[in-house]
PDB file of C-alpha atoms in Angstrom:
ATOM      1  CA  UNK A  45       0.000   0.000   0.000  1.00 95.00           C
ATOM      2  CA  UNK A  46       1.472   3.320  -1.106  1.00 95.00           C
ATOM      3  CA  UNK A  47      -0.205   6.591  -0.064  1.00 94.00           C
ATOM      4  CA  UNK A  48      -0.203  10.121  -1.422  1.00 92.00           C
ATOM      5  CA  UNK A  49       0.913  12.632   1.221  1.00 94.00           C
ATOM      6  CA  UNK A  50      -0.803  16.007   0.922  1.00 93.00           C
ATOM      7  CA  UNK A  51      -1.391  18.904   3.275  1.00 93.00           C
ATOM      8  CA  UNK A  52      -3.641  21.085   1.085  1.00 92.00           C
ATOM      9  CA  UNK A  53      -5.696  20.374  -2.036  1.00 90.00           C
ATOM     10  CA  UNK A  54      -5.646  21.663  -5.603  1.00 90.00           C
ATOM     11  CA  UNK A  55      -8.749  23.865  -5.493  1.00 90.00           C
ATOM     12  CA  UNK A  56     -11.535  23.596  -8.019  1.00 90.00           C
ATOM     13  CA  UNK A  57     -15.023  22.483  -7.101  1.00 92.00           C
ATOM     14  CA  UNK A  58     -13.799  19.323  -5.347  1.00 90.00           C
ATOM     15  CA  UNK A  59     -10.507  20.627  -3.879  1.00 91.00           C
ATOM     16  CA  UNK A  60      -8.901  17.374  -5.001  1.00 88.00           C
ATOM     17  CA  UNK A  61      -6.557  15.941  -2.323  1.00 89.00           C
ATOM     18  CA  UNK A  62      -7.760  18.488   0.197  1.00 91.00           C
ATOM     19  CA  UNK A  63      -8.969  15.650   2.433  1.00 93.00           C
ATOM     20  CA  UNK A  64      -6.075  13.193   2.771  1.00 93.00           C
ATOM     21  CA  UNK A  65      -5.012  11.223   5.837  1.00 95.00           C
ATOM     22  CA  UNK A  66      -1.555  11.664   7.374  1.00 97.00           C
ATOM     23  CA  UNK A  67       0.477   8.746   6.102  1.00 97.00           C
ATOM     24  CA  UNK A  68       2.545   7.634   9.115  1.00 98.00           C
ATOM     25  CA  UNK A  69      -0.431   7.183  11.444  1.00 98.00           C
ATOM     26  CA  UNK A  70      -2.393   5.686   8.522  1.00 97.00           C
ATOM     27  CA  UNK A  71       0.401   3.145   7.962  1.00 98.00           C
ATOM     28  CA  UNK A  72       0.463   2.237  11.666  1.00 98.00           C
ATOM     29  CA  UNK A  73      -3.254   1.447  11.594  1.00 97.00           C
ATOM     30  CA  UNK A  74      -2.951  -0.712   8.467  1.00 97.00           C
ATOM     31  CA  UNK A  75       0.093  -2.601   9.734  1.00 97.00           C
ATOM     32  CA  UNK A  76      -1.672  -3.339  13.019  1.00 96.00           C
ATOM     33  CA  UNK A  77      -4.646  -4.878  11.198  1.00 96.00           C
ATOM     34  CA  UNK A  78      -2.868  -6.874   8.454  1.00 96.00           C
ATOM     35  CA  UNK A  79      -0.357  -9.720   8.242  1.00 94.00           C
ATOM     36  CA  UNK A  80       1.066  -9.683   4.698  1.00 93.00           C
ATOM     37  CA  UNK A  81       0.941  -6.150   3.312  1.00 94.00           C
ATOM     38  CA  UNK A  82       4.016  -3.981   3.079  1.00 96.00           C
ATOM     39  CA  UNK A  83       2.774  -0.486   3.914  1.00 98.00           C
ATOM     40  CA  UNK A  84       4.722   2.623   2.905  1.00 98.00           C
ATOM     41  CA  UNK A  85       4.607   5.976   4.639  1.00 98.00           C
ATOM     42  CA  UNK A  86       5.126   8.917   2.268  1.00 97.00           C
ATOM     43  CA  UNK A  87       7.218  11.606   3.952  1.00 97.00           C
ATOM     44  CA  UNK A  88       8.228  15.112   2.864  1.00 96.00           C
ATOM     45  CA  UNK A  89      11.840  15.766   3.817  1.00 96.00           C
ATOM     46  CA  UNK A  90      11.333  19.511   4.339  1.00 94.00           C
ATOM     47  CA  UNK A  91       8.376  19.113   6.701  1.00 94.00           C
ATOM     48  CA  UNK A  92       9.673  16.240   8.834  1.00 96.00           C
ATOM     49  CA  UNK A  93      12.849  16.115  10.910  1.00 97.00           C
ATOM     50  CA  UNK A  94      15.027  13.079  10.057  1.00 98.00           C
ATOM     51  CA  UNK A  95      15.409  12.036  13.693  1.00 98.00           C
ATOM     52  CA  UNK A  96      11.623  11.974  14.119  1.00 98.00           C
ATOM     53  CA  UNK A  97      11.075  10.101  10.850  1.00 98.00           C
ATOM     54  CA  UNK A  98      13.761   7.511  11.628  1.00 98.00           C
ATOM     55  CA  UNK A  99      11.954   6.614  14.846  1.00 97.00           C
ATOM     56  CA  UNK A 100       8.511   6.730  13.215  1.00 98.00           C
ATOM     57  CA  UNK A 101       9.506   4.286  10.467  1.00 98.00           C
ATOM     58  CA  UNK A 102      11.320   2.028  12.945  1.00 98.00           C
ATOM     59  CA  UNK A 103       8.171   2.019  15.080  1.00 97.00           C
ATOM     60  CA  UNK A 104       6.055   1.105  12.056  1.00 97.00           C
ATOM     61  CA  UNK A 105       8.445  -1.736  11.285  1.00 97.00           C
ATOM     62  CA  UNK A 106       8.135  -3.020  14.849  1.00 96.00           C
ATOM     63  CA  UNK A 107       4.333  -2.862  14.646  1.00 96.00           C
ATOM     64  CA  UNK A 108       4.263  -4.657  11.289  1.00 96.00           C
ATOM     65  CA  UNK A 109       6.982  -7.204  11.964  1.00 95.00           C
ATOM     66  CA  UNK A 110       9.255  -5.922   9.211  1.00 96.00           C
ATOM     67  CA  UNK A 111       6.586  -4.736   6.735  1.00 97.00           C
ATOM     68  CA  UNK A 112       7.142  -0.957   6.744  1.00 98.00           C
ATOM     69  CA  UNK A 113       8.466   1.090   3.822  1.00 98.00           C
ATOM     70  CA  UNK A 114       9.476   4.726   3.283  1.00 98.00           C
ATOM     71  CA  UNK A 115       8.564   6.826   0.254  1.00 98.00           C
ATOM     72  CA  UNK A 116      10.774   9.947   0.246  1.00 97.00           C
ATOM     73  CA  UNK A 117       9.445  13.206  -1.232  1.00 95.00           C
ATOM     74  CA  UNK A 118      12.054  15.932  -1.790  1.00 92.00           C
ATOM     75  CA  UNK A 119       9.353  18.496  -2.596  1.00 84.00           C
ATOM     76  CA  UNK A 120       7.753  20.293  -5.530  1.00 82.00           C
ATOM     77  CA  UNK A 121       4.345  21.670  -4.440  1.00 87.00           C
ATOM     78  CA  UNK A 122       5.021  25.357  -3.750  1.00 90.00           C
ATOM     79  CA  UNK A 123       1.581  26.315  -2.273  1.00 90.00           C
ATOM     80  CA  UNK A 124       1.903  23.394   0.114  1.00 91.00           C
ATOM     81  CA  UNK A 125       5.297  24.658   1.266  1.00 92.00           C
ATOM     82  CA  UNK A 126       3.808  28.101   1.774  1.00 94.00           C
ATOM     83  CA  UNK A 127       0.921  26.624   3.798  1.00 94.00           C
ATOM     84  CA  UNK A 128       3.530  25.005   6.058  1.00 93.00           C
ATOM     85  CA  UNK A 129       5.505  28.231   6.350  1.00 95.00           C
ATOM     86  CA  UNK A 130       8.395  26.770   4.343  1.00 92.00           C
ATOM     87  CA  UNK A 131      10.299  27.978   1.274  1.00 91.00           C
ATOM     88  CA  UNK A 132      10.646  25.676  -1.721  1.00 89.00           C
ATOM     89  CA  UNK A 133      14.097  26.026  -3.259  1.00 88.00           C
ATOM     90  CA  UNK A 134      13.899  26.995  -6.920  1.00 84.00           C
ATOM     91  CA  UNK A 135      16.643  24.601  -8.014  1.00 86.00           C
ATOM     92  CA  UNK A 136      16.561  20.814  -7.839  1.00 84.00           C
ATOM     93  CA  UNK A 137      20.200  20.687  -6.741  1.00 90.00           C
ATOM     94  CA  UNK A 138      19.332  22.345  -3.426  1.00 92.00           C
ATOM     95  CA  UNK A 139      16.194  20.252  -2.891  1.00 92.00           C
ATOM     96  CA  UNK A 140      18.049  16.987  -3.397  1.00 93.00           C
ATOM     97  CA  UNK A 141      21.150  18.141  -1.533  1.00 95.00           C
ATOM     98  CA  UNK A 142      18.897  18.671   1.471  1.00 96.00           C
ATOM     99  CA  UNK A 143      17.164  15.327   0.873  1.00 96.00           C
ATOM    100  CA  UNK A 144      20.500  13.510   0.670  1.00 97.00           C
ATOM    101  CA  UNK A 145      21.725  14.845   3.999  1.00 98.00           C
ATOM    102  CA  UNK A 146      18.268  14.162   5.494  1.00 98.00           C
ATOM    103  CA  UNK A 147      18.378  10.518   4.384  1.00 98.00           C
ATOM    104  CA  UNK A 148      22.014  10.074   5.399  1.00 98.00           C
ATOM    105  CA  UNK A 149      20.977  11.008   8.931  1.00 98.00           C
ATOM    106  CA  UNK A 150      17.982   8.649   8.838  1.00 98.00           C
ATOM    107  CA  UNK A 151      20.172   5.747   7.747  1.00 97.00           C
ATOM    108  CA  UNK A 152      22.812   6.460  10.402  1.00 98.00           C
ATOM    109  CA  UNK A 153      20.127   6.552  13.083  1.00 98.00           C
ATOM    110  CA  UNK A 154      18.931   3.139  11.911  1.00 97.00           C
ATOM    111  CA  UNK A 155      22.390   1.565  11.941  1.00 96.00           C
ATOM    112  CA  UNK A 156      24.407   3.421  14.614  1.00 94.00           C
ATOM    113  CA  UNK A 157      23.082   2.627  18.116  1.00 92.00           C
ATOM    114  CA  UNK A 158      25.458   4.932  19.976  1.00 96.00           C
ATOM    115  CA  UNK A 159      25.054   8.739  20.235  1.00 97.00           C
ATOM    116  CA  UNK A 160      26.747  10.747  17.492  1.00 97.00           C
ATOM    117  CA  UNK A 161      27.202  14.371  16.503  1.00 98.00           C
ATOM    118  CA  UNK A 162      26.342  15.668  13.036  1.00 98.00           C
ATOM    119  CA  UNK A 163      27.679  18.881  11.536  1.00 97.00           C
ATOM    120  CA  UNK A 164      26.265  19.151   8.010  1.00 97.00           C
ATOM    121  CA  UNK A 165      25.140  21.893   5.673  1.00 97.00           C
ATOM    122  CA  UNK A 166      21.496  21.627   6.682  1.00 97.00           C
ATOM    123  CA  UNK A 167      21.488  19.821  10.051  1.00 97.00           C
ATOM    124  CA  UNK A 168      23.423  20.203  13.292  1.00 98.00           C
ATOM    125  CA  UNK A 169      22.827  17.339  15.743  1.00 98.00           C
ATOM    126  CA  UNK A 170      24.382  16.680  19.126  1.00 98.00           C
ATOM    127  CA  UNK A 171      24.502  13.225  20.729  1.00 97.00           C
ATOM    128  CA  UNK A 172      21.758  11.891  18.465  1.00 97.00           C
ATOM    129  CA  UNK A 173      20.735   8.247  18.259  1.00 96.00           C
ATOM    130  CA  UNK A 174      17.635   6.340  17.245  1.00 94.00           C
ATOM    131  CA  UNK A 175      16.335   3.226  19.008  1.00 94.00           C
ATOM    132  CA  UNK A 176      14.705   0.882  18.339  1.00 94.00           C
ATOM    133  CA  UNK A 177      16.087   0.073  14.910  1.00 95.00           C
ATOM    134  CA  UNK A 178      13.751  -1.191  12.179  1.00 97.00           C
ATOM    135  CA  UNK A 179      12.916  -4.815  12.877  1.00 94.00           C
ATOM    136  CA  UNK A 180      13.519  -6.055   9.343  1.00 85.00           C
ATOM    137  CA  UNK A 181      16.753  -4.177   8.637  1.00 92.00           C
ATOM    138  CA  UNK A 182      16.620  -1.215   6.292  1.00 95.00           C
ATOM    139  CA  UNK A 183      13.022  -0.814   5.096  1.00 97.00           C
ATOM    140  CA  UNK A 184      12.412  -0.646   1.339  1.00 97.00           C
ATOM    141  CA  UNK A 185      12.939   2.894   0.052  1.00 98.00           C
ATOM    142  CA  UNK A 186      10.903   4.422  -2.764  1.00 97.00           C
ATOM    143  CA  UNK A 187      11.433   7.756  -4.507  1.00 96.00           C
ATOM    144  CA  UNK A 188       9.581   9.391  -7.400  1.00 92.00           C
ATOM    145  CA  UNK A 189      11.903  11.442  -9.577  1.00 84.00           C
ATOM    146  CA  UNK A 190      11.874  13.123 -12.977  1.00 78.00           C
ATOM    147  CA  UNK A 191      14.731  15.623 -12.884  1.00 82.00           C
ATOM    148  CA  UNK A 192      18.350  14.621 -13.419  1.00 87.00           C
ATOM    149  CA  UNK A 193      19.138  15.478  -9.790  1.00 90.00           C
ATOM    150  CA  UNK A 194      16.121  13.561  -8.545  1.00 89.00           C
ATOM    151  CA  UNK A 195      16.963  10.454 -10.489  1.00 92.00           C
ATOM    152  CA  UNK A 196      20.550  10.580  -9.314  1.00 93.00           C
ATOM    153  CA  UNK A 197      19.233  10.690  -5.748  1.00 95.00           C
ATOM    154  CA  UNK A 198      16.924   7.734  -6.398  1.00 94.00           C
ATOM    155  CA  UNK A 199      19.630   5.660  -8.077  1.00 95.00           C
ATOM    156  CA  UNK A 200      21.989   6.299  -5.155  1.00 95.00           C
ATOM    157  CA  UNK A 201      19.501   5.675  -2.351  1.00 96.00           C
ATOM    158  CA  UNK A 202      16.224   4.035  -3.331  1.00 97.00           C
ATOM    159  CA  UNK A 203      15.275   0.432  -3.958  1.00 97.00           C
ATOM    160  CA  UNK A 204      12.460   1.524  -6.277  1.00 97.00           C
ATOM    161  CA  UNK A 205      12.358   4.531  -8.586  1.00 96.00           C
ATOM    162  CA  UNK A 206       8.814   5.651  -9.337  1.00 91.00           C
ATOM    163  CA  UNK A 207       8.126   7.277 -12.715  1.00 92.00           C
ATOM    164  CA  UNK A 208       5.053   7.774 -14.936  1.00 90.00           C
ATOM    165  CA  UNK A 209       4.397   5.643 -18.009  1.00 92.00           C
ATOM    166  CA  UNK A 210       3.008   8.018 -20.597  1.00 85.00           C
ATOM    167  CA  UNK A 211       4.270   6.494 -23.826  1.00 88.00           C
ATOM    168  CA  UNK A 212       5.526   2.900 -23.539  1.00 93.00           C
ATOM    169  CA  UNK A 213       8.037   3.213 -26.382  1.00 92.00           C
ATOM    170  CA  UNK A 214       9.576   6.142 -24.556  1.00 91.00           C
ATOM    171  CA  UNK A 215       9.319   4.276 -21.250  1.00 93.00           C
ATOM    172  CA  UNK A 216      11.158   1.229 -22.608  1.00 95.00           C
ATOM    173  CA  UNK A 217      14.230   3.323 -23.411  1.00 94.00           C
ATOM    174  CA  UNK A 218      13.926   5.305 -20.173  1.00 93.00           C
ATOM    175  CA  UNK A 219      13.678   2.222 -17.948  1.00 95.00           C
ATOM    176  CA  UNK A 220      16.618   0.491 -19.644  1.00 95.00           C
ATOM    177  CA  UNK A 221      18.755   3.612 -19.246  1.00 94.00           C
ATOM    178  CA  UNK A 222      17.882   3.989 -15.555  1.00 94.00           C
ATOM    179  CA  UNK A 223      18.645   0.347 -14.796  1.00 94.00           C
ATOM    180  CA  UNK A 224      21.977   0.608 -16.630  1.00 94.00           C
ATOM    181  CA  UNK A 225      22.942   3.704 -14.617  1.00 94.00           C
ATOM    182  CA  UNK A 226      22.152   1.872 -11.390  1.00 94.00           C
ATOM    183  CA  UNK A 227      24.368  -1.049 -12.416  1.00 93.00           C
ATOM    184  CA  UNK A 228      27.258   1.336 -13.139  1.00 92.00           C
ATOM    185  CA  UNK A 229      26.866   2.645  -9.584  1.00 90.00           C
ATOM    186  CA  UNK A 230      26.897  -0.907  -8.224  1.00 93.00           C
ATOM    187  CA  UNK A 231      23.237  -0.879  -7.239  1.00 93.00           C
ATOM    188  CA  UNK A 232      20.055  -2.667  -8.265  1.00 93.00           C
ATOM    189  CA  UNK A 233      17.112  -0.292  -8.547  1.00 95.00           C
ATOM    190  CA  UNK A 234      13.744  -1.489  -9.804  1.00 96.00           C
ATOM    191  CA  UNK A 235      11.528   0.896 -11.771  1.00 96.00           C
ATOM    192  CA  UNK A 236       7.868   1.222 -10.821  1.00 96.00           C
ATOM    193  CA  UNK A 237       4.992   3.168 -12.336  1.00 96.00           C
ATOM    194  CA  UNK A 238       1.380   3.909 -11.435  1.00 94.00           C
ATOM    195  CA  UNK A 239      -1.880   2.998 -13.136  1.00 96.00           C
ATOM    196  CA  UNK A 240      -5.580   3.679 -12.950  1.00 96.00           C
ATOM    197  CA  UNK A 241      -8.004   0.777 -13.392  1.00 98.00           C
ATOM    198  CA  UNK A 242     -11.474   0.758 -14.921  1.00 98.00           C
ATOM    199  CA  UNK A 243     -12.338  -2.922 -15.342  1.00 98.00           C
ATOM    200  CA  UNK A 244     -15.779  -4.069 -16.426  1.00 98.00           C
ATOM    201  CA  UNK A 245     -17.274  -7.172 -18.109  1.00 98.00           C
ATOM    202  CA  UNK A 246     -17.373  -5.342 -21.471  1.00 98.00           C
ATOM    203  CA  UNK A 247     -15.123  -2.747 -23.069  1.00 98.00           C
ATOM    204  CA  UNK A 248     -18.129  -0.504 -23.701  1.00 98.00           C
ATOM    205  CA  UNK A 249     -19.080  -0.443 -20.012  1.00 98.00           C
ATOM    206  CA  UNK A 250     -15.519   0.416 -19.019  1.00 98.00           C
ATOM    207  CA  UNK A 251     -15.161   3.219 -21.560  1.00 97.00           C
ATOM    208  CA  UNK A 252     -18.562   4.676 -20.704  1.00 97.00           C
ATOM    209  CA  UNK A 253     -17.667   4.833 -17.017  1.00 97.00           C
ATOM    210  CA  UNK A 254     -14.265   6.360 -17.787  1.00 96.00           C
ATOM    211  CA  UNK A 255     -15.987   9.039 -19.875  1.00 96.00           C
ATOM    212  CA  UNK A 256     -18.520   9.629 -17.079  1.00 96.00           C
ATOM    213  CA  UNK A 257     -16.037  10.370 -14.293  1.00 93.00           C
ATOM    214  CA  UNK A 258     -12.882  11.271 -16.238  1.00 92.00           C
ATOM    215  CA  UNK A 259     -14.406  13.745 -18.677  1.00 92.00           C
ATOM    216  CA  UNK A 260     -18.033  14.679 -18.174  1.00 94.00           C
ATOM    217  CA  UNK A 261     -17.706  15.100 -14.399  1.00 93.00           C
ATOM    218  CA  UNK A 262     -14.024  15.985 -14.137  1.00 90.00           C
ATOM    219  CA  UNK A 263     -12.987  18.918 -11.961  1.00 91.00           C
ATOM    220  CA  UNK A 264     -11.043  20.659 -14.727  1.00 91.00           C
ATOM    221  CA  UNK A 265     -10.070  23.607 -12.518  1.00 92.00           C
ATOM    222  CA  UNK A 266      -8.364  21.262 -10.063  1.00 89.00           C
ATOM    223  CA  UNK A 267      -6.780  19.328 -12.948  1.00 90.00           C
ATOM    224  CA  UNK A 268      -5.309  22.481 -14.469  1.00 89.00           C
ATOM    225  CA  UNK A 269      -4.058  23.688 -11.084  1.00 87.00           C
ATOM    226  CA  UNK A 270      -2.305  20.360 -10.557  1.00 87.00           C
ATOM    227  CA  UNK A 271      -0.726  20.388 -14.023  1.00 86.00           C
ATOM    228  CA  UNK A 272       0.416  23.988 -13.651  1.00 85.00           C
ATOM    229  CA  UNK A 273       2.138  23.172 -10.360  1.00 81.00           C
ATOM    230  CA  UNK A 274       3.747  20.042 -11.793  1.00 69.00           C
ATOM    231  CA  UNK A 275       5.083  21.861 -14.824  1.00 67.00           C
ATOM    232  CA  UNK A 276       6.285  24.873 -12.803  1.00 58.00           C
ATOM    233  CA  UNK A 277       8.069  23.042  -9.996  1.00 53.00           C
ATOM    234  CA  UNK A 278       8.622  19.413 -11.017  1.00 50.00           C
ATOM    235  CA  UNK A 279       9.895  17.398 -13.959  1.00 53.00           C
ATOM    236  CA  UNK A 280       7.900  14.225 -13.409  1.00 50.00           C
ATOM    237  CA  UNK A 281       5.890  14.403 -16.653  1.00 53.00           C
ATOM    238  CA  UNK A 282       7.118  15.092 -20.203  1.00 55.00           C
ATOM    239  CA  UNK A 283       6.026  18.612 -21.109  1.00 50.00           C
ATOM    240  CA  UNK A 284       5.553  17.800 -24.793  1.00 50.00           C
ATOM    241  CA  UNK A 285       2.529  15.584 -24.106  1.00 57.00           C
ATOM    242  CA  UNK A 286       0.329  18.145 -22.337  1.00 61.00           C
ATOM    243  CA  UNK A 287      -3.016  17.199 -23.926  1.00 65.00           C
ATOM    244  CA  UNK A 288      -2.580  13.511 -23.169  1.00 72.00           C
ATOM    245  CA  UNK A 289      -1.374  14.228 -19.656  1.00 79.00           C
ATOM    246  CA  UNK A 290      -4.354  16.514 -18.988  1.00 83.00           C
ATOM    247  CA  UNK A 291      -6.816  13.756 -19.852  1.00 85.00           C
ATOM    248  CA  UNK A 292      -4.943  11.252 -17.720  1.00 86.00           C
ATOM    249  CA  UNK A 293      -4.733  13.656 -14.797  1.00 86.00           C
ATOM    250  CA  UNK A 294      -8.513  14.002 -14.891  1.00 86.00           C
ATOM    251  CA  UNK A 295      -9.040  10.249 -15.059  1.00 88.00           C
ATOM    252  CA  UNK A 296      -6.394   8.951 -12.671  1.00 86.00           C
ATOM    253  CA  UNK A 297      -3.863  11.541 -11.475  1.00 85.00           C
ATOM    254  CA  UNK A 298      -1.677  10.877 -14.524  1.00 86.00           C
ATOM    255  CA  UNK A 299      -1.581   7.121 -14.110  1.00 90.00           C
ATOM    256  CA  UNK A 300      -1.278   4.695 -17.025  1.00 95.00           C
ATOM    257  CA  UNK A 301      -4.830   3.783 -18.129  1.00 96.00           C
ATOM    258  CA  UNK A 302      -5.887   0.167 -17.647  1.00 98.00           C
ATOM    259  CA  UNK A 303      -9.361   0.306 -19.146  1.00 98.00           C
ATOM    260  CA  UNK A 304     -11.536  -2.472 -20.511  1.00 98.00           C
ATOM    261  CA  UNK A 305     -12.372  -6.097 -19.879  1.00 98.00           C
ATOM    262  CA  UNK A 306     -10.314  -8.233 -17.486  1.00 98.00           C
ATOM    263  CA  UNK A 307      -8.369  -9.577 -20.467  1.00 98.00           C
ATOM    264  CA  UNK A 308      -7.650  -6.057 -21.753  1.00 98.00           C
ATOM    265  CA  UNK A 309      -6.571  -4.828 -18.326  1.00 98.00           C
ATOM    266  CA  UNK A 310      -4.255  -7.826 -18.011  1.00 98.00           C
ATOM    267  CA  UNK A 311      -2.871  -7.013 -21.467  1.00 98.00           C
ATOM    268  CA  UNK A 312      -2.075  -3.496 -20.254  1.00 98.00           C
ATOM    269  CA  UNK A 313      -0.240  -4.755 -17.181  1.00 98.00           C
ATOM    270  CA  UNK A 314       1.725  -7.189 -19.348  1.00 98.00           C
ATOM    271  CA  UNK A 315       2.647  -4.311 -21.658  1.00 97.00           C
ATOM    272  CA  UNK A 316       4.040  -2.379 -18.677  1.00 98.00           C
ATOM    273  CA  UNK A 317       6.111  -5.405 -17.686  1.00 97.00           C
ATOM    274  CA  UNK A 318       7.369  -5.784 -21.258  1.00 97.00           C
ATOM    275  CA  UNK A 319       8.492  -2.147 -21.157  1.00 96.00           C
ATOM    276  CA  UNK A 320      10.706  -3.022 -18.195  1.00 96.00           C
ATOM    277  CA  UNK A 321       8.629  -1.877 -15.232  1.00 97.00           C
ATOM    278  CA  UNK A 322       8.989  -4.140 -12.199  1.00 96.00           C
ATOM    279  CA  UNK A 323       5.539  -3.257 -10.943  1.00 96.00           C
ATOM    280  CA  UNK A 324       2.729  -0.733 -10.878  1.00 96.00           C
ATOM    281  CA  UNK A 325       0.437   0.733  -8.286  1.00 95.00           C
ATOM    282  CA  UNK A 326      -3.285   0.424  -8.952  1.00 96.00           C
ATOM    283  CA  UNK A 327      -5.945   3.004  -8.179  1.00 95.00           C
ATOM    284  CA  UNK A 328      -9.708   2.849  -8.625  1.00 97.00           C
ATOM    285  CA  UNK A 329     -12.546   5.356  -8.386  1.00 95.00           C
ATOM    286  CA  UNK A 330     -14.075   3.230  -5.605  1.00 95.00           C
ATOM    287  CA  UNK A 331     -11.459   0.838  -4.277  1.00 93.00           C
ATOM    288  CA  UNK A 332     -13.779  -1.136  -1.996  1.00 95.00           C
ATOM    289  CA  UNK A 333     -16.404  -1.571  -4.695  1.00 96.00           C
ATOM    290  CA  UNK A 334     -14.120  -2.221  -7.672  1.00 97.00           C
ATOM    291  CA  UNK A 335     -11.074  -4.077  -6.376  1.00 97.00           C
ATOM    292  CA  UNK A 336     -12.808  -7.435  -5.711  1.00 97.00           C
ATOM    293  CA  UNK A 337     -13.750  -7.733  -9.398  1.00 98.00           C
ATOM    294  CA  UNK A 338     -10.176  -6.933 -10.416  1.00 98.00           C
ATOM    295  CA  UNK A 339      -8.872  -9.453  -7.886  1.00 96.00           C
ATOM    296  CA  UNK A 340     -11.178 -12.235  -9.018  1.00 97.00           C
ATOM    297  CA  UNK A 341     -10.985 -11.637 -12.770  1.00 98.00           C
ATOM    298  CA  UNK A 342      -7.600 -10.072 -13.597  1.00 98.00           C
ATOM    299  CA  UNK A 343      -5.184 -11.669 -11.132  1.00 97.00           C
ATOM    300  CA  UNK A 344      -5.892 -15.234 -12.354  1.00 97.00           C
ATOM    301  CA  UNK A 345      -5.074 -14.117 -15.910  1.00 98.00           C
ATOM    302  CA  UNK A 346      -1.761 -12.645 -14.748  1.00 97.00           C
ATOM    303  CA  UNK A 347      -1.016 -15.872 -12.883  1.00 97.00           C
ATOM    304  CA  UNK A 348      -1.766 -17.956 -15.976  1.00 96.00           C
ATOM    305  CA  UNK A 349       0.656 -15.803 -17.980  1.00 96.00           C
ATOM    306  CA  UNK A 350       3.399 -16.222 -15.395  1.00 95.00           C
ATOM    307  CA  UNK A 351       3.489 -12.558 -14.450  1.00 95.00           C
ATOM    308  CA  UNK A 352       2.265 -13.113 -10.912  1.00 92.00           C
ATOM    309  CA  UNK A 353       2.630 -15.969  -8.439  1.00 90.00           C
ATOM    310  CA  UNK A 354      -0.546 -17.280  -6.801  1.00 84.00           C
ATOM    311  CA  UNK A 355      -1.204 -15.697  -3.437  1.00 77.00           C
ATOM    312  CA  UNK A 356      -0.432 -17.893  -0.438  1.00 75.00           C
ATOM    313  CA  UNK A 357      -2.797 -17.651   2.509  1.00 67.00           C
ATOM    314  CA  UNK A 358      -1.114 -16.381   5.691  1.00 61.00           C
ATOM    315  CA  UNK A 359      -0.557 -18.734   8.585  1.00 64.00           C
ATOM    316  CA  UNK A 360      -3.416 -18.569  11.085  1.00 58.00           C
ATOM    317  CA  UNK A 361      -2.776 -16.615  14.263  1.00 50.00           C
ATOM    318  CA  UNK A 362      -2.268 -19.026  17.145  1.00 55.00           C
ATOM    319  CA  UNK A 363      -3.296 -17.727  20.540  1.00 50.00           C
ATOM    320  CA  UNK A 364      -1.638 -18.982  23.677  1.00 51.00           C
ATOM    321  CA  UNK A 365      -3.819 -21.161  25.901  1.00 49.00           C
TER     322      UNK A 365
END
């Protein structure tokens, strides 16, 4: 489970993302009530002190028995920074320089049990330490990056680099290049993307529903605010595909569209894998209502094609007498 972390919304009639749960406490609740899920907390480096975050993630990992993950956000949403009383650096070099020192401190707190001093460019710490350590060793680290500086940060630090799949021919070259750069640096970094699912028994039903929510009832003011902020302060999406990106933002926050019958949705996921992506997140308009159909109809197809292993039921919880 991978959450969006937001502090204010994007305006428009719906104020999209104006009502979003805080991700660390959200992750704690999910980990306490599940046995198999890995649950990520999405954390903004500028708004969260590394010593606090190191202990929060370690606590999550203790609660979940080694199932916590950290998604690092170096920052791009200027109005959100202003709402928090912070200043977003104009250049990516500064943003990721700060993020690098931030994460260096987090990692040292996880691995260095004795007090230490830190005299860096952005942080000054005296006799700092962080216990307990994460239960499962270093948690999986995820980072979404589009700029050169951001991708360098991800390749140096993350286990998974998160990037949009807009055009799969372009993505195939991009993913291969990123993996090759990681190998040169002596690291293995898997590339992930994100997708939006509209799965129905017929293609017509799926397309009609996509048109209903993603066009006819889209909050275009919020969509345009989101795109303007992305293009002004981030480099996550290719700027030469604005029209396509606008439609996809309205339908699924820019995610790769998986629309159609179960077979067609499975085809789309297979196409992402063929482009080199290790995995994709999945979002739905109504997760609780729509996911069971996806689970029952699409996952068996992916298993039959060898793209996914069958799920294994967890061991039952045994209570002491």
